[in-house]
Coordinates of C-alpha atoms and ligand atoms in Angstrom, one line a residue:
X145 CA 39.7 3.2 13.1
X146 CA 42.5 5.8 12.9
X147 CA 43.2 7.3 9.5
X148 CA 47.1 7.9 9.5
X149 CA 47.2 8.7 6.0
X150 CA 45.0 11.8 6.3
X151 CA 46.4 12.9 9.7
X152 CA 47.0 16.5 9.7
X153 CA 49.2 16.8 12.9
X154 CA 52.9 17.1 12.5
X155 CA 55.2 14.1 13.6
X156 CA 56.4 16.1 16.8
X157 CA 53.2 17.6 18.1
X158 CA 50.1 15.8 18.3
X159 CA 47.1 18.1 17.4
X160 CA 45.6 19.5 20.6
X161 CA 42.2 17.8 21.4
X162 CA 39.1 19.9 20.7
X163 CA 35.3 19.8 20.7
X164 CA 36.0 17.5 17.4
X165 CA 37.3 15.0 19.8
X166 CA 34.1 15.4 22.0
X167 CA 32.2 14.4 18.7
X168 CA 34.5 11.6 17.9
X169 CA 34.2 10.1 21.6
X170 CA 30.3 10.4 21.0
X171 CA 30.4 8.8 17.6
X172 CA 32.5 5.9 19.0
X173 CA 30.2 5.4 22.0
X174 CA 27.3 4.9 19.4
X175 CA 29.3 2.8 16.8
X176 CA 29.1 5.6 14.2
X177 CA 32.6 5.5 12.3
X178 CA 32.0 8.1 9.3
X179 CA 30.7 11.7 9.0
X180 CA 29.8 13.3 5.7
X181 CA 30.3 17.0 5.2
X182 CA 32.0 20.1 3.7
X183 CA 34.8 21.6 5.6
X184 CA 34.4 25.1 6.5
X185 CA 36.2 27.9 8.8
X186 CA 33.3 27.2 11.1
X187 CA 33.6 23.4 11.4
X188 CA 37.2 22.9 11.1
X189 CA 37.9 21.2 14.4
X190 CA 35.0 18.7 14.0
X191 CA 36.1 17.8 10.4
X192 CA 39.7 17.5 11.6
X193 CA 39.0 15.2 14.5
X194 CA 36.7 12.9 12.5
X195 CA 39.1 12.7 9.7
X196 CA 42.0 12.0 11.8
X197 CA 40.3 9.2 14.2
X198 CA 37.4 7.8 12.0
X199 CA 36.4 8.7 8.5
X200 CA 35.4 12.0 7.0
X201 CA 33.8 11.9 3.5
X202 CA 34.1 15.2 1.7
X203 CA 31.0 15.2 -0.2
X204 CA 30.4 18.4 -2.7
X205 CA 27.3 20.1 -1.2
X206 CA 25.8 20.2 2.2
X207 CA 22.4 18.6 1.0
X208 CA 24.5 15.6 -0.3
X209 CA 26.0 15.4 3.1
X210 CA 22.7 14.9 4.8
X211 CA 21.3 12.6 2.0
X212 CA 24.7 10.4 2.5
X213 CA 24.2 10.6 6.4
X214 CA 20.5 9.6 5.8
X215 CA 21.5 6.7 3.5
X216 CA 24.1 5.5 5.8
X217 CA 21.4 5.6 8.6
X218 CA 19.0 3.7 6.5
X219 CA 21.4 1.0 5.4
X220 CA 23.0 0.3 8.8
X221 CA 20.3 0.9 11.3
X222 CA 22.7 3.4 13.2
X223 CA 22.4 7.2 12.8
X224 CA 24.4 9.2 10.3
X225 CA 26.2 12.3 10.9
X226 CA 26.5 15.3 8.5
X227 CA 28.8 18.2 9.2
X228 CA 28.0 21.8 7.6
X229 CA 29.0 25.2 7.7
X230 CA 27.1 28.2 9.2
X231 CA 24.6 30.1 7.3
X232 CA 24.7 29.2 3.7
X233 CA 26.1 25.7 4.6
X234 CA 23.3 25.1 7.1
X235 CA 20.7 26.4 4.6
X236 CA 22.0 24.2 1.6
X237 CA 21.5 21.1 4.2
X238 CA 17.7 22.2 4.6
X239 CA 16.0 20.3 1.7
X240 CA 17.7 17.1 2.4
X241 CA 16.9 17.5 6.2
X242 CA 13.1 17.9 5.0
X243 CA 13.5 14.4 3.4
X244 CA 15.0 13.0 6.6
X245 CA 12.2 14.6 8.5
X246 CA 9.4 13.1 6.1
X247 CA 11.1 9.7 6.2
X248 CA 11.7 9.6 9.9
X249 CA 15.4 9.2 9.4
X250 CA 18.1 9.4 12.0
X251 CA 20.4 12.1 10.8
X252 CA 22.5 14.1 13.2
X253 CA 23.3 17.3 11.5
X254 CA 25.8 19.4 13.2
X255 CA 26.5 23.0 11.9
X256 CA 28.9 25.6 12.8
X257 CA 28.0 29.1 14.3
X258 CA 29.7 32.3 14.6
X259 CA 31.9 33.0 17.6
X260 CA 29.6 32.9 20.7
X261 CA 30.6 36.5 21.6
X262 CA 28.8 37.8 18.5
X263 CA 25.9 35.4 18.6
X264 CA 22.7 37.4 17.9
X265 CA 24.5 40.7 17.6
X266 CA 23.6 41.2 13.8
X267 CA 27.1 42.7 12.9
X268 CA 27.3 40.8 9.7
X269 CA 30.0 38.4 10.9
X270 CA 31.0 36.2 7.9
X271 CA 28.5 33.4 7.5
X272 CA 26.3 35.1 10.2
X273 CA 22.6 34.5 9.4
X274 CA 19.7 35.8 11.6
X275 CA 17.5 33.0 12.8
X276 CA 19.6 30.0 12.1
X277 CA 18.3 28.2 15.2
X278 CA 14.8 28.7 14.1
X279 CA 15.7 27.4 10.6
X280 CA 17.1 24.4 12.1
X281 CA 14.0 23.9 14.3
X282 CA 12.0 24.0 11.2
X283 CA 13.9 21.2 9.5
X284 CA 14.6 18.8 12.6
X285 CA 12.6 17.5 15.5
X286 CA 15.3 18.6 17.8
X287 CA 17.6 21.7 17.4
X288 CA 19.8 23.1 20.0
X289 CA 22.8 25.5 20.4
X290 CA 25.9 24.4 22.3
X291 CA 26.2 27.2 24.8
X292 CA 29.4 26.6 26.6
X293 CA 32.6 24.9 26.3
X294 CA 31.6 21.9 28.6
X295 CA 28.1 21.4 27.1
X296 CA 29.1 19.9 23.9
X297 CA 28.7 16.1 24.9
X298 CA 25.5 16.8 26.6
X299 CA 23.9 18.7 23.6
X300 CA 25.1 15.8 21.2
X301 CA 23.9 13.1 23.7
X302 CA 20.5 15.0 23.9
X303 CA 20.2 15.1 20.1
X304 CA 21.1 11.5 19.7
X305 CA 18.4 10.5 22.3
X306 CA 15.8 12.5 20.5
X307 CA 16.6 11.2 17.0
X308 CA 16.6 7.7 18.4
X309 CA 13.1 8.1 20.2
X310 CA 10.4 6.4 18.2
X311 CA 9.3 7.6 15.9
X312 CA 12.7 8.4 14.5
X313 CA 13.5 11.9 13.3
X314 CA 16.6 14.1 12.4
X315 CA 18.3 16.4 15.0
X316 CA 20.5 19.5 14.4
X317 CA 23.0 21.1 16.6
X318 CA 24.6 24.5 16.0
X319 CA 28.1 24.8 17.6
X320 CA 29.7 28.3 17.9
X321 CA 33.3 28.0 16.3
X322 CA 35.2 29.2 19.5
X323 CA 33.5 26.6 21.7
X324 CA 34.4 24.0 19.1
X325 CA 38.1 25.0 19.5
X326 CA 37.9 25.4 23.3
X327 CA 35.8 22.4 24.4
X328 CA 37.9 20.1 26.5
X329 CA 36.9 16.4 26.0
X330 CA 37.9 15.7 29.5
X331 CA 35.9 18.5 31.0
X332 CA 32.2 18.1 29.8
X333 CA 29.2 18.0 32.1
X334 CA 27.5 14.7 32.1
X335 CA 24.5 14.1 29.6
X336 CA 21.2 14.2 31.4
X337 CA 19.7 10.8 31.7
X338 CA 17.0 10.2 29.2
X339 CA 14.0 7.9 30.2
X340 CA 12.4 5.8 27.6
X341 CA 9.2 7.7 26.3
X342 CA 7.9 5.1 24.2
X343 CA 4.2 4.6 24.8
X344 CA 3.2 1.1 26.1
X345 CA 0.4 -0.5 24.6
X346 CA -2.6 -1.1 26.9
X347 CA -3.6 -4.8 27.4
X348 CA -7.4 -3.9 26.8
X349 CA -6.6 -2.8 23.4
X350 CA -4.7 -5.9 22.4
X351 CA -7.6 -7.9 23.6
X352 CA -10.1 -5.7 21.4
X353 CA -7.7 -6.1 18.4
X354 CA -7.3 -9.8 18.9
X355 CA -11.2 -10.2 19.1
X356 CA -11.5 -8.6 15.7
X357 CA -8.7 -10.5 14.1
X358 CA -10.1 -13.6 15.1
X359 CA -13.4 -12.9 13.7
X360 CA -11.7 -11.8 10.3
X361 CA -11.8 -14.3 7.3
X362 CA -10.2 -12.2 4.8
X363 CA -7.7 -10.0 6.4
X364 CA -5.2 -7.5 5.0
X365 CA -2.2 -6.0 6.6
X366 CA -0.5 -2.6 5.6
X367 CA 2.9 -2.2 6.7
X368 CA 4.5 1.4 6.6
X369 CA 7.9 2.5 7.5
X370 CA 7.1 2.0 11.3
X371 CA 7.0 -1.8 10.5
X372 CA 10.6 -2.1 9.4
X373 CA 12.0 -3.3 12.7
X374 CA 9.3 -6.0 13.4
X375 CA 11.1 -8.9 11.7
X376 CA 9.9 -12.4 11.8
X377 CA 6.9 -11.8 14.0
X378 CA 5.2 -9.9 11.2
X379 CA 5.9 -12.8 9.0
X380 CA 4.3 -14.9 11.5
X381 CA 1.4 -12.9 11.8
X382 CA 0.5 -13.0 8.3
X383 CA 1.0 -16.6 8.1
X384 CA -1.0 -17.3 11.0
X385 CA -4.0 -15.2 9.9
X386 CA -3.4 -15.7 6.2
X387 CA -3.3 -11.8 5.7
X388 CA -2.0 -10.4 2.5
X389 CA 0.7 -7.8 3.1
X390 CA 0.3 -4.6 1.4
X391 CA 3.2 -2.2 2.1
X392 CA 3.9 1.4 1.5
X393 CA 7.1 2.4 -0.3
X394 CA 8.6 2.8 3.1
X395 CA 7.4 -0.4 4.4
X396 CA 9.0 -2.5 1.7
X397 CA 10.9 -5.6 2.8
X398 CA 9.3 -5.6 6.4
X399 CA 8.4 -9.0 5.2
X400 CA 10.8 -10.3 2.3
X401 CA 9.0 -9.5 -1.0
X402 CA 9.5 -13.1 -2.2
X403 CA 7.0 -14.4 0.3
X404 CA 3.8 -15.5 -1.4
X405 CA 1.4 -13.4 1.0
X406 CA 3.4 -10.0 0.3
X407 CA 1.2 -8.2 -2.1
X408 CA 3.9 -5.3 -1.7
X409 CA 3.8 -1.7 -2.7
X410 CA 0.8 -2.2 -5.0
X411 CA -2.0 -1.0 -2.9
X412 CA -3.3 1.8 -5.4
X413 CA -2.9 -0.7 -8.4
X414 CA -6.4 -1.3 -9.8
X415 CA -5.5 -5.0 -10.1
X416 CA -5.8 -5.1 -6.3
X417 CA -9.5 -3.4 -6.1
X418 CA -11.4 -6.6 -6.1
X419 CA -9.3 -8.2 -3.6
X420 CA -9.4 -5.1 -1.3
X421 CA -13.2 -4.8 -1.8
X422 CA -13.7 -8.4 -0.5
X423 CA -11.3 -8.2 2.5
X424 CA -12.9 -8.0 5.9
X425 CA -10.2 -6.4 8.0
X426 CA -7.2 -4.1 7.8
X427 CA -4.5 -4.2 10.2
X428 CA -2.4 -1.1 9.6
X429 CA 1.2 -0.6 11.2
X430 CA 3.3 2.4 11.2
X431 CA 2.2 4.1 8.2
X432 CA 1.0 7.6 7.0
X433 CA -1.3 6.3 4.2
X434 CA 0.4 8.9 2.1
X435 CA -1.6 10.7 -0.7
X436 CA 0.4 9.1 -3.5
X437 CA -0.1 5.7 -2.1
X438 CA -3.8 6.0 -1.6
X439 CA -5.1 7.7 -4.8
X440 CA -5.0 11.0 -2.9
X441 CA -6.9 9.3 0.2
X442 CA -9.6 8.0 -2.1
X443 CA -8.7 4.4 -2.1
X444 CA -11.2 2.3 -0.5
X445 CA -9.8 0.0 2.4
X446 CA -11.4 -2.6 4.2
X447 CA -13.2 -2.1 7.6
X448 CA -13.1 -2.8 10.5
X449 CA -9.5 -1.4 10.8
X450 CA -6.9 -1.8 13.6
X451 CA -4.2 0.6 13.6
X452 CA -0.7 0.2 15.1
X453 CA 1.4 3.4 15.7
X454 CA 3.7 5.0 18.2
X455 CA 2.4 8.2 17.4
X456 CA -1.1 8.7 18.9
X457 CA -1.9 11.3 16.3
X458 CA -1.6 8.7 13.5
X459 CA -4.4 6.6 14.6
X460 CA -7.4 7.6 12.5
X461 CA -5.7 10.4 10.8
X462 CA -6.5 9.3 7.4
X463 CA -8.9 6.2 7.8
X464 CA -10.9 5.8 10.8
X465 CA -9.7 2.7 13.2
X466 CA -12.0 0.6 15.3
X467 CA -9.1 -0.1 17.5
X468 CA -6.0 1.9 18.0
X469 CA -2.8 0.5 19.4
X470 CA -0.2 3.1 20.5
X471 CA 3.2 1.7 21.1
X472 CA 6.5 0.3 19.2
X473 CA 5.3 -2.0 16.4
X474 CA 8.3 -4.1 17.3
X475 CA 6.6 -4.8 20.6
X476 CA 3.0 -4.7 19.7
X477 CA 3.0 -7.1 16.9
X478 CA 4.8 -9.9 19.1
X479 CA 2.1 -9.2 21.7
X480 CA -0.6 -9.5 19.2
X481 CA 0.9 -12.9 18.2
X482 CA 1.0 -14.2 21.6
X483 CA -2.5 -13.3 22.3
X484 CA -3.8 -14.8 19.1
X485 CA -1.7 -18.1 19.9
X486 CA -3.4 -18.0 23.5
X487 CA -6.7 -17.8 22.0
X488 CA -6.1 -21.1 20.5
X489 CA -8.1 -23.0 18.1
X490 CA -11.2 -21.3 18.7
X491 CA -10.1 -18.7 16.4
X492 CA -11.6 -19.3 12.9
X493 CA -8.7 -18.3 10.8
X494 CA -8.8 -17.4 7.2
X495 CA -11.5 -18.6 4.7
X496 CA -10.2 -21.5 2.6
X497 CA -8.8 -19.9 -0.6
X498 CA -8.1 -16.5 0.8
X499 CA -4.3 -17.0 1.0
X500 CA -4.2 -18.5 -2.4
X501 CA -6.1 -15.8 -4.0
X502 CA -3.8 -13.1 -2.3
X503 CA -1.0 -15.0 -4.0
X504 CA -2.7 -15.2 -7.5
X505 CA -3.4 -11.5 -7.2
X506 CA 0.2 -10.7 -6.3
X507 CA 1.5 -12.5 -9.3
X508 CA -1.2 -11.0 -11.7
X509 CA -0.3 -7.4 -10.8
X510 CA 3.3 -8.0 -11.3
X511 CA 2.7 -9.7 -14.6
X512 CA 0.4 -6.9 -15.8
X513 CA 3.2 -4.4 -14.7
X514 CA 5.8 -6.3 -16.5
X515 CA 3.9 -6.2 -19.7
X516 CA 3.5 -2.3 -19.7
X517 CA 7.2 -1.6 -19.1
X518 CA 8.6 -3.0 -22.3
X519 CA 12.4 -3.7 -22.2
X520 CA 12.5 -2.3 -18.7
X521 CA 11.1 -6.0 -17.7
X522 CA 14.3 -7.7 -18.7
X523 CA 16.4 -4.7 -17.1
X524 CA 14.5 -5.2 -13.9
X525 CA 15.0 -9.1 -14.1
X526 CA 18.7 -8.7 -14.8
X527 CA 19.1 -6.4 -11.5
X528 CA 17.1 -9.2 -9.8
X529 CA 19.2 -12.0 -10.9
X530 CA 22.6 -10.5 -10.8
X531 CA 22.8 -8.4 -7.5
X532 CA 23.9 -10.6 -4.9
X533 CA 21.1 -11.2 -2.0
X534 CA 20.8 -8.1 0.3
X535 CA 22.2 -5.6 -2.1
X536 CA 21.0 -2.0 -1.5
X537 CA 18.8 -0.4 -3.8
X538 CA 18.9 3.4 -3.7
X539 CA 16.4 5.2 -6.1
X540 CA 16.2 8.7 -7.1
X541 CA 12.6 10.0 -8.4
X542 CA 12.8 8.7 -11.8
X543 CA 10.3 7.0 -14.3
X544 CA 12.1 3.7 -13.8
X545 CA 11.8 4.0 -9.7
X546 CA 8.2 5.3 -9.9
X547 CA 7.1 2.7 -12.4
X548 CA 8.8 -0.5 -11.5
X549 CA 11.7 0.2 -9.3
X550 CA 9.5 1.0 -6.4
X551 CA 7.4 -2.0 -6.8
X552 CA 8.8 -4.8 -9.0
X553 CA 12.5 -5.0 -7.9
X554 CA 12.3 -7.1 -5.1
X555 CA 13.3 -5.9 -1.5
X556 CA 13.9 -8.6 1.0
X557 CA 15.4 -6.4 3.8
X558 CA 14.2 -3.0 4.9
X559 CA 17.8 -2.0 5.0
X560 CA 18.0 -2.4 1.1
X561 CA 15.2 0.0 0.5
X562 CA 16.4 3.5 -0.1
X563 CA 14.2 6.0 -1.5
X564 CA 13.3 9.8 -0.9
X565 CA 9.8 9.4 0.5
X566 CA 9.2 13.2 0.2
X567 CA 9.6 12.8 -3.5
X568 CA 12.5 15.4 -4.0
X569 CA 14.7 14.6 -7.1
X570 CA 18.5 14.6 -6.9
X571 CA 19.1 12.7 -3.5
X572 CA 19.5 9.2 -4.8
X573 CA 23.3 9.3 -5.7
X574 CA 24.2 10.8 -2.3
X575 CA 22.0 8.5 -0.4
X576 CA 23.8 5.5 -2.2
X577 CA 27.1 6.8 -1.5
X578 CA 26.1 7.0 2.2
X579 CA 24.6 3.5 2.1
X580 CA 27.7 2.1 0.3
X581 CA 30.0 3.5 2.5
X582 CA 28.1 2.1 5.5
X583 CA 27.7 -1.3 4.0
X584 CA 30.8 -2.3 2.2
X585 CA 29.7 -6.0 2.4
X586 CA 27.4 -5.6 -0.4
X587 CA 27.0 -3.7 -3.5
X588 CA 24.7 -0.6 -3.6
X589 CA 22.8 0.1 -6.9
X590 CA 21.8 3.6 -7.5
X591 CA 18.8 4.3 -10.1
X592 CA 18.9 7.7 -11.3
X593 CA 17.4 9.7 -14.1
X594 CA 19.5 12.2 -16.1
X595 CA 17.5 15.2 -14.5
X596 CA 17.7 14.1 -11.0
X597 CA 21.4 13.4 -11.3
X598 CA 22.2 16.7 -12.6
X599 CA 21.0 18.2 -9.3
X600 CA 24.2 16.9 -7.6
X601 CA 26.5 16.1 -10.5
X602 CA 29.4 16.9 -8.2
X603 CA 28.8 13.9 -6.2
X604 CA 30.0 11.8 -9.0
X605 CA 33.5 13.3 -7.8
X606 CA 32.8 11.9 -4.4
X607 CA 31.9 8.6 -5.8
X608 CA 35.1 8.5 -7.8
X609 CA 37.2 9.8 -4.7
X610 CA 35.8 7.5 -2.1
X611 CA 35.4 4.5 -4.5
X612 CA 32.8 2.6 -2.7
X613 CA 31.0 -0.6 -4.2
X614 CA 28.3 1.4 -5.9
X615 CA 26.8 1.2 -9.3
X616 CA 25.3 4.2 -10.7
X617 CA 22.7 3.5 -13.4
X618 CA 21.7 6.6 -15.3
X619 CA 18.3 6.4 -17.3
X620 CA 18.9 9.1 -19.8
X621 CA 15.8 10.4 -21.8
X622 CA 17.3 13.9 -22.3
X623 CA 15.2 15.6 -19.7
X624 CA 12.5 15.5 -17.1
X625 CA 10.6 12.5 -18.6
X626 CA 7.8 12.3 -16.0
X627 CA 6.9 16.0 -16.2
X628 CA 7.1 15.7 -20.2
X629 CA 4.5 12.7 -20.0
X630 CA 2.5 14.8 -17.6
X631 CA 2.4 17.7 -20.1
X632 CA 1.7 15.5 -23.1
X633 CA -1.1 13.9 -21.4
X634 CA -2.7 16.9 -20.4
X635 CA -2.0 19.8 -22.9
X636 CA 0.2 18.3 -25.6
X637 CA 2.8 21.1 -24.9
X638 CA 6.3 20.8 -23.6
X639 CA 7.6 23.5 -21.3
X640 CA 10.8 23.4 -19.2
X641 CA 11.2 19.5 -19.5
X642 CA 13.8 19.1 -22.3
X643 CA 17.4 19.4 -21.0
X644 CA 20.7 19.9 -22.3
X645 CA 22.3 16.7 -21.1
X646 CA 26.1 15.8 -20.4
X647 CA 28.0 13.3 -22.3
X648 CA 28.0 10.9 -19.4
X649 CA 30.9 8.9 -21.1
X650 CA 33.2 11.7 -21.0
X651 CA 32.1 12.9 -17.7
X652 CA 32.8 9.6 -16.2
X653 CA 36.1 9.2 -18.0
X654 CA 37.0 12.8 -16.5
X655 CA 36.7 11.1 -13.3
X656 CA 38.5 7.7 -14.1
X657 CA 35.2 6.0 -13.4
X658 CA 34.6 2.8 -15.6
X659 CA 31.7 3.6 -17.7
X660 CA 29.3 1.7 -20.2
X661 CA 26.7 3.0 -22.6
X662 CA 24.0 0.4 -23.0
X663 CA 21.2 0.5 -25.6
X664 CA 19.6 -2.8 -25.1
X665 CA 19.2 -5.4 -22.4
X666 CA 22.2 -7.7 -23.4
X667 CA 24.6 -4.6 -23.3
X668 CA 23.0 -3.8 -20.0
X669 CA 23.4 -7.3 -18.7
X670 CA 27.1 -7.5 -19.4
X671 CA 27.8 -4.0 -18.0
X672 CA 25.9 -4.9 -14.8
X673 CA 28.2 -8.2 -14.6
X674 CA 31.3 -6.2 -14.9
X675 CA 30.1 -3.6 -12.4
X676 CA 29.2 -6.2 -9.7
X677 CA 32.4 -8.0 -10.2
X678 CA 34.5 -4.8 -9.9
X679 CA 33.6 -4.1 -6.1
X680 CA 34.3 -0.6 -6.9
X681 CA 32.1 2.3 -8.5
X682 CA 30.9 2.0 -12.2
X683 CA 28.6 4.1 -14.2
X684 CA 26.1 2.6 -16.5
X685 CA 24.1 4.8 -18.9
X686 CA 20.8 3.5 -20.2
X687 CA 19.8 5.2 -23.5
X688 CA 16.1 5.3 -22.7
X689 CA 15.2 6.2 -26.3
X690 CA 16.8 3.1 -27.7
X691 CA 14.8 0.7 -25.5
X692 CA 12.9 -1.8 -27.6
X693 CA 10.0 -2.7 -27.0
X694 CA 9.6 0.9 -25.6
X695 CA 7.7 1.2 -22.3
X696 CA 4.4 2.6 -22.1
X697 CA 4.6 6.2 -21.1
X698 CA 4.3 6.5 -17.4
X699 CA 1.9 9.2 -16.2
X700 CA 1.7 9.4 -12.4
X701 CA -1.8 9.9 -11.2
X702 CA -1.4 13.6 -10.2
X703 CA -4.7 15.7 -9.6
X704 CA -5.0 18.4 -12.1
X705 CA -8.3 20.5 -11.6
X706 CA -10.5 20.7 -14.7
X707 CA -10.8 24.5 -15.4
X708 CA -14.3 23.9 -16.4
X709 CA -15.0 22.9 -12.6
X710 CA -14.5 26.7 -11.7
X711 CA -17.5 28.2 -10.0
Ligands
TPP924 C1 13.5 19.0 -5.6 C2 12.5 18.7 -6.6 N1 12.5 19.5 -7.6 C3 11.5 19.1 -8.6 C4 10.8 18.1 -8.6 C5 9.9 17.8 -9.8 N2 10.3 16.7 -10.6 C6 9.8 15.5 -10.3 S1 10.4 14.2 -11.2 C7 11.2 15.3 -12.2 C8 11.9 15.0 -13.3 C9 13.2 14.0 -13.2 O1 13.8 13.8 -14.2 P1 14.8 12.5 -14.3 O2 15.6 12.2 -13.2 O3 15.6 12.8 -15.7 O4 13.9 11.4 -14.4 P2 12.7 11.0 -15.6 O5 11.4 11.7 -15.1 O6 13.4 11.6 -16.8 O7 12.8 9.5 -15.6 C10 11.0 16.5 -11.6 C11 11.7 17.7 -12.2 C12 11.0 17.3 -7.6 N3 10.2 16.2 -7.4 N4 11.9 17.5 -6.6
MG925 MG1 15.1 12.0 -17.7

């Protein structure tokens, strides 16, 4: 996909091939057709070649470049590329790289570096920072410097091999600017071959797990982000064992949430306590059991437990497991199924009524949640009804996500589920833009609060300029609502939570973005209908203060120590 409209070369002299063309060749070889970034004197050859040959999306902040690459990766199943400048640019990328690191997302972050002759000299070359590589090591699993004109391809391929190894993780490469200009795509040393390092599960462990599964009469499965790639075998496993499926936020959609056995991202909801207490086995797959999903690790979970994870350190890290299956869940789960099937009719299977009870509890917790969220119930229903199947739902950290968006809005495909797992605000819009650029076949809906959106307001200009099929819904309550609720619940005071908020209609108009201000669900429905039909960006503001019925104040279960407990 060449981009003649943006080609910078003159008609007579085609631009000389540089390290940018090495990057383009590598991206093409992996089917990646876009990079996100901010241009700089220290990455010009990379940006120029990608823009000429593929697509370069000029976001307005390096953190957004990483978020967009991350959203692209999650929505497409490929890796995403972010290009940043040396020093401040690479530093700006750090917060979003930490999100990619927490979520295990395949981001290839390429940053410039000063001329190789001055590396490490501390002379104060423009953009020079001490210890850039150490910073990259802190925010990535793999970090390396391109150290010679003929080394670029090998370093990029090593980074890609590392970010693709299970569990997935982001990688960073720093590339001195002289070597970017001088790298010759036709004279690169071959990339070192990389063997598959994924652990292979032991047959004895499969047998031990199957013995436990066959004894279970009231089983539950907990699927985390590591279960995203299993597909149909996970659905078959829960159907065959009659297990209810709990998911973490990251594991949503590993079996479509419309399935009657999917309890979903409700494990810490008190409505599930009795069911969990009565269960007699838990099979966990690729999960961290994060604090915010387990009542800070105090949630009681069934025993015995079987834990599947590609990372041996994850087995028993939070909840002890009788059997640990170390391997790729996409291989382990089909093997479990096979062994269960081979065991045949001797297996007792689930107790009569267990699967029905799972479905009743599933419906019950959803009903209770709907009753607590006032007019959001209808907004959530409108989104569910009006978005075509498979639409991507990118959520910033805001009350509408934390309360209902992360649980009630149904996710039927893991690629549709985009949320910053590390909990950092301000990342949703750029993640949504990246997803929408990578998946033009479906609309992307971004759920953002007024506070989170303000972190990277500049990305509204990226949205307008790139014009992907992306609907930005801003839930405006004039501040950091969730912190306001926490303060009111704990002290009755307000500090640092009420914000001066832009006129979003005027802002959208200044960017020529279609806009609708909605105060009730009828207005919201007609705005969303228009937005989906547009196949282009649109901004919808929801005036949260006008919602009727008002939702119950959402107060997250944050542990605040009681001062009287001081010893
Ligand atoms: C990077 C980062 N800084 C600060 C926070 C703390 N924080 C969590 S939610 C939140 C408020 C977000 O406000 P808004 O987007 O308007 O959503 P609302 O809570 O009002 O629904 C803040 C400041 C955070 N999670 N991440
Ligand atoms: Mg707000």
